[in-house]
């Protein structure tokens, strides 16, 4: 019984593909999950350059790129909803959201640590405000 002539090249291609997949898996950093440990001050600098055009400087959003408004990150009720946790924000910033027009910033050179900083800064918009210093009693 003879094997078909195509079997050799197909087997070689499969072995080669598995080698490349193994190498890619080794060089891919582990996925970050859970609450962000980013630096909000560093995130503010990135936000000012990349995010303000759509999300406004104060995080109120409203710019309709595709007919869908951007979220108001000042809304503490929305931002405390588990649906909008840091994993959700991480996914939005990293991979974008085609329907809303959100850019996949990881494909625009924004590094994972910078994304963590952005998440930390976005969270400041809905954080409880501390009482004013020297408030009159």
PDB file of C-alpha atoms in Angstrom:
ATOM      1  CA  UNK A   1       0.000   0.000   0.000  1.00  0.00           C
ATOM      2  CA  UNK A   2       1.442   3.380  -0.959  1.00  0.00           C
ATOM      3  CA  UNK A   3       0.651   6.668   0.671  1.00  0.00           C
ATOM      4  CA  UNK A   4      -0.556   9.633  -1.361  1.00  0.00           C
ATOM      5  CA  UNK A   5       2.168  12.071  -2.454  1.00  0.00           C
ATOM      6  CA  UNK A   6       0.442  14.965  -0.674  1.00  0.00           C
ATOM      7  CA  UNK A   7       0.698  13.336   2.767  1.00  0.00           C
ATOM      8  CA  UNK A   8       4.387  14.202   3.262  1.00  0.00           C
ATOM      9  CA  UNK A   9       4.039  17.971   2.670  1.00  0.00           C
ATOM     10  CA  UNK A  10       0.836  18.121   4.745  1.00  0.00           C
ATOM     11  CA  UNK A  11       2.510  16.371   7.678  1.00  0.00           C
ATOM     12  CA  UNK A  12       5.488  18.721   7.409  1.00  0.00           C
ATOM     13  CA  UNK A  13       3.175  21.764   7.376  1.00  0.00           C
ATOM     14  CA  UNK A  14       1.341  20.508  10.476  1.00  0.00           C
ATOM     15  CA  UNK A  15       4.593  19.972  12.370  1.00  0.00           C
ATOM     16  CA  UNK A  16       5.849  23.397  11.325  1.00  0.00           C
ATOM     17  CA  UNK A  17       2.577  25.036  12.409  1.00  0.00           C
ATOM     18  CA  UNK A  18       2.731  23.375  15.824  1.00  0.00           C
ATOM     19  CA  UNK A  19       6.331  24.555  16.315  1.00  0.00           C
ATOM     20  CA  UNK A  20       5.367  28.149  15.475  1.00  0.00           C
ATOM     21  CA  UNK A  21       2.340  27.936  17.785  1.00  0.00           C
ATOM     22  CA  UNK A  22       4.539  26.712  20.628  1.00  0.00           C
ATOM     23  CA  UNK A  23       7.028  29.542  20.068  1.00  0.00           C
ATOM     24  CA  UNK A  24       4.236  32.137  19.943  1.00  0.00           C
ATOM     25  CA  UNK A  25       2.741  30.802  23.161  1.00  0.00           C
ATOM     26  CA  UNK A  26       6.092  31.115  24.917  1.00  0.00           C
ATOM     27  CA  UNK A  27       6.553  34.761  23.887  1.00  0.00           C
ATOM     28  CA  UNK A  28       2.991  35.895  24.708  1.00  0.00           C
ATOM     29  CA  UNK A  29       2.789  37.504  28.145  1.00  0.00           C
ATOM     30  CA  UNK A  30       0.161  36.086  30.460  1.00  0.00           C
ATOM     31  CA  UNK A  31      -3.222  37.790  30.241  1.00  0.00           C
ATOM     32  CA  UNK A  32      -3.907  40.325  32.966  1.00  0.00           C
ATOM     33  CA  UNK A  33      -7.207  39.901  34.786  1.00  0.00           C
ATOM     34  CA  UNK A  34      -8.839  41.343  37.850  1.00  0.00           C
ATOM     35  CA  UNK A  35      -8.574  44.829  39.290  1.00  0.00           C
ATOM     36  CA  UNK A  36      -6.055  47.102  37.635  1.00  0.00           C
ATOM     37  CA  UNK A  37      -2.895  47.934  39.520  1.00  0.00           C
ATOM     38  CA  UNK A  38      -2.083  50.785  37.143  1.00  0.00           C
ATOM     39  CA  UNK A  39      -0.879  54.280  37.933  1.00  0.00           C
ATOM     40  CA  UNK A  40      -3.692  56.808  37.413  1.00  0.00           C
ATOM     41  CA  UNK A  41      -1.262  59.738  37.041  1.00  0.00           C
ATOM     42  CA  UNK A  42       0.545  57.967  34.198  1.00  0.00           C
ATOM     43  CA  UNK A  43      -2.819  56.993  32.697  1.00  0.00           C
ATOM     44  CA  UNK A  44      -3.946  60.625  32.704  1.00  0.00           C
ATOM     45  CA  UNK A  45      -1.080  61.542  30.345  1.00  0.00           C
ATOM     46  CA  UNK A  46      -2.026  58.767  27.894  1.00  0.00           C
ATOM     47  CA  UNK A  47      -5.725  59.643  28.198  1.00  0.00           C
ATOM     48  CA  UNK A  48      -5.032  63.288  27.324  1.00  0.00           C
ATOM     49  CA  UNK A  49      -3.394  62.280  24.054  1.00  0.00           C
ATOM     50  CA  UNK A  50      -5.397  59.273  22.899  1.00  0.00           C
ATOM     51  CA  UNK A  51      -8.816  59.319  24.572  1.00  0.00           C
ATOM     52  CA  UNK A  52      -9.960  62.925  24.994  1.00  0.00           C
ATOM     53  CA  UNK A  53     -11.152  63.357  21.378  1.00  0.00           C
ATOM     54  CA  UNK A  54     -13.979  60.854  21.957  1.00  0.00           C
ATOM     55  CA  UNK A  55     -14.329  60.622  25.737  1.00  0.00           C
ATOM     56  CA  UNK A  56     -13.809  64.307  26.649  1.00  0.00           C
ATOM     57  CA  UNK A  57     -11.269  65.521  29.204  1.00  0.00           C
ATOM     58  CA  UNK A  58     -13.668  65.025  32.115  1.00  0.00           C
ATOM     59  CA  UNK A  59     -14.738  61.501  31.055  1.00  0.00           C
ATOM     60  CA  UNK A  60     -18.320  62.472  30.246  1.00  0.00           C
ATOM     61  CA  UNK A  61     -18.144  60.921  26.782  1.00  0.00           C
ATOM     62  CA  UNK A  62     -20.898  61.666  24.344  1.00  0.00           C
ATOM     63  CA  UNK A  63     -19.027  61.681  21.030  1.00  0.00           C
ATOM     64  CA  UNK A  64     -20.988  59.536  18.561  1.00  0.00           C
ATOM     65  CA  UNK A  65     -18.517  58.049  16.107  1.00  0.00           C
ATOM     66  CA  UNK A  66     -20.807  55.275  14.853  1.00  0.00           C
ATOM     67  CA  UNK A  67     -24.122  56.513  16.171  1.00  0.00           C
ATOM     68  CA  UNK A  68     -23.468  55.058  19.621  1.00  0.00           C
ATOM     69  CA  UNK A  69     -22.486  57.526  22.351  1.00  0.00           C
ATOM     70  CA  UNK A  70     -19.351  56.899  24.356  1.00  0.00           C
ATOM     71  CA  UNK A  71     -19.992  56.086  28.032  1.00  0.00           C
ATOM     72  CA  UNK A  72     -20.087  58.626  30.831  1.00  0.00           C
ATOM     73  CA  UNK A  73     -17.389  57.353  33.171  1.00  0.00           C
ATOM     74  CA  UNK A  74     -18.479  59.842  35.837  1.00  0.00           C
ATOM     75  CA  UNK A  75     -21.620  57.737  36.404  1.00  0.00           C
ATOM     76  CA  UNK A  76     -20.701  55.906  39.620  1.00  0.00           C
ATOM     77  CA  UNK A  77     -23.713  53.585  39.348  1.00  0.00           C
ATOM     78  CA  UNK A  78     -22.715  52.409  35.878  1.00  0.00           C
ATOM     79  CA  UNK A  79     -19.058  52.090  36.749  1.00  0.00           C
ATOM     80  CA  UNK A  80     -19.802  50.049  39.885  1.00  0.00           C
ATOM     81  CA  UNK A  81     -21.841  47.564  37.829  1.00  0.00           C
ATOM     82  CA  UNK A  82     -19.855  44.274  37.708  1.00  0.00           C
ATOM     83  CA  UNK A  83     -20.543  44.187  33.965  1.00  0.00           C
ATOM     84  CA  UNK A  84     -18.154  47.159  33.600  1.00  0.00           C
ATOM     85  CA  UNK A  85     -15.329  45.771  35.717  1.00  0.00           C
ATOM     86  CA  UNK A  86     -11.649  46.230  34.904  1.00  0.00           C
ATOM     87  CA  UNK A  87     -11.607  43.107  32.722  1.00  0.00           C
ATOM     88  CA  UNK A  88     -14.322  44.716  30.572  1.00  0.00           C
ATOM     89  CA  UNK A  89     -12.376  47.983  30.299  1.00  0.00           C
ATOM     90  CA  UNK A  90      -9.178  46.052  29.569  1.00  0.00           C
ATOM     91  CA  UNK A  91     -10.919  44.219  26.720  1.00  0.00           C
ATOM     92  CA  UNK A  92     -12.382  47.443  25.295  1.00  0.00           C
ATOM     93  CA  UNK A  93      -9.056  49.275  25.327  1.00  0.00           C
ATOM     94  CA  UNK A  94      -7.010  46.302  24.132  1.00  0.00           C
ATOM     95  CA  UNK A  95      -9.286  44.902  21.425  1.00  0.00           C
ATOM     96  CA  UNK A  96     -11.580  47.815  20.636  1.00  0.00           C
ATOM     97  CA  UNK A  97     -15.304  47.629  19.970  1.00  0.00           C
ATOM     98  CA  UNK A  98     -16.114  47.762  16.272  1.00  0.00           C
ATOM     99  CA  UNK A  99     -19.809  48.613  16.708  1.00  0.00           C
ATOM    100  CA  UNK A 100     -19.034  51.628  18.869  1.00  0.00           C
ATOM    101  CA  UNK A 101     -15.985  52.789  16.946  1.00  0.00           C
ATOM    102  CA  UNK A 102     -13.617  52.128  19.872  1.00  0.00           C
ATOM    103  CA  UNK A 103     -10.059  51.745  18.644  1.00  0.00           C
ATOM    104  CA  UNK A 104      -8.057  48.606  19.500  1.00  0.00           C
ATOM    105  CA  UNK A 105      -5.295  50.534  21.229  1.00  0.00           C
ATOM    106  CA  UNK A 106      -3.024  47.501  21.608  1.00  0.00           C
ATOM    107  CA  UNK A 107      -2.750  47.497  17.815  1.00  0.00           C
ATOM    108  CA  UNK A 108      -1.809  51.192  17.921  1.00  0.00           C
ATOM    109  CA  UNK A 109       1.232  50.620  20.125  1.00  0.00           C
ATOM    110  CA  UNK A 110      -0.312  51.017  23.582  1.00  0.00           C
ATOM    111  CA  UNK A 111       1.426  48.512  25.851  1.00  0.00           C
ATOM    112  CA  UNK A 112      -0.347  46.350  28.479  1.00  0.00           C
ATOM    113  CA  UNK A 113       1.146  48.399  31.349  1.00  0.00           C
ATOM    114  CA  UNK A 114      -0.150  51.592  29.724  1.00  0.00           C
ATOM    115  CA  UNK A 115      -3.595  50.018  29.394  1.00  0.00           C
ATOM    116  CA  UNK A 116      -3.509  49.277  33.124  1.00  0.00           C
ATOM    117  CA  UNK A 117      -2.645  52.931  33.743  1.00  0.00           C
ATOM    118  CA  UNK A 118      -5.570  54.024  31.560  1.00  0.00           C
ATOM    119  CA  UNK A 119      -7.963  51.786  33.490  1.00  0.00           C
ATOM    120  CA  UNK A 120      -6.727  53.249  36.786  1.00  0.00           C
ATOM    121  CA  UNK A 121      -7.290  56.760  35.444  1.00  0.00           C
ATOM    122  CA  UNK A 122     -10.742  55.984  34.022  1.00  0.00           C
ATOM    123  CA  UNK A 123     -11.739  54.729  37.475  1.00  0.00           C
ATOM    124  CA  UNK A 124     -10.917  58.148  38.965  1.00  0.00           C
ATOM    125  CA  UNK A 125     -13.862  59.729  37.124  1.00  0.00           C
ATOM    126  CA  UNK A 126     -16.418  57.801  39.183  1.00  0.00           C
ATOM    127  CA  UNK A 127     -14.440  57.521  42.416  1.00  0.00           C
ATOM    128  CA  UNK A 128     -16.055  59.079  45.487  1.00  0.00           C
ATOM    129  CA  UNK A 129     -14.848  62.630  45.952  1.00  0.00           C
ATOM    130  CA  UNK A 130     -12.956  63.297  49.143  1.00  0.00           C
ATOM    131  CA  UNK A 131     -14.268  66.104  51.340  1.00  0.00           C
ATOM    132  CA  UNK A 132     -12.779  69.479  50.534  1.00  0.00           C
ATOM    133  CA  UNK A 133      -9.890  70.483  52.711  1.00  0.00           C
ATOM    134  CA  UNK A 134     -10.576  73.332  55.075  1.00  0.00           C
ATOM    135  CA  UNK A 135     -14.312  72.922  54.655  1.00  0.00           C
ATOM    136  CA  UNK A 136     -16.352  75.289  56.808  1.00  0.00           C
ATOM    137  CA  UNK A 137     -18.245  73.617  59.637  1.00  0.00           C
TER     138      UNK A 137
END
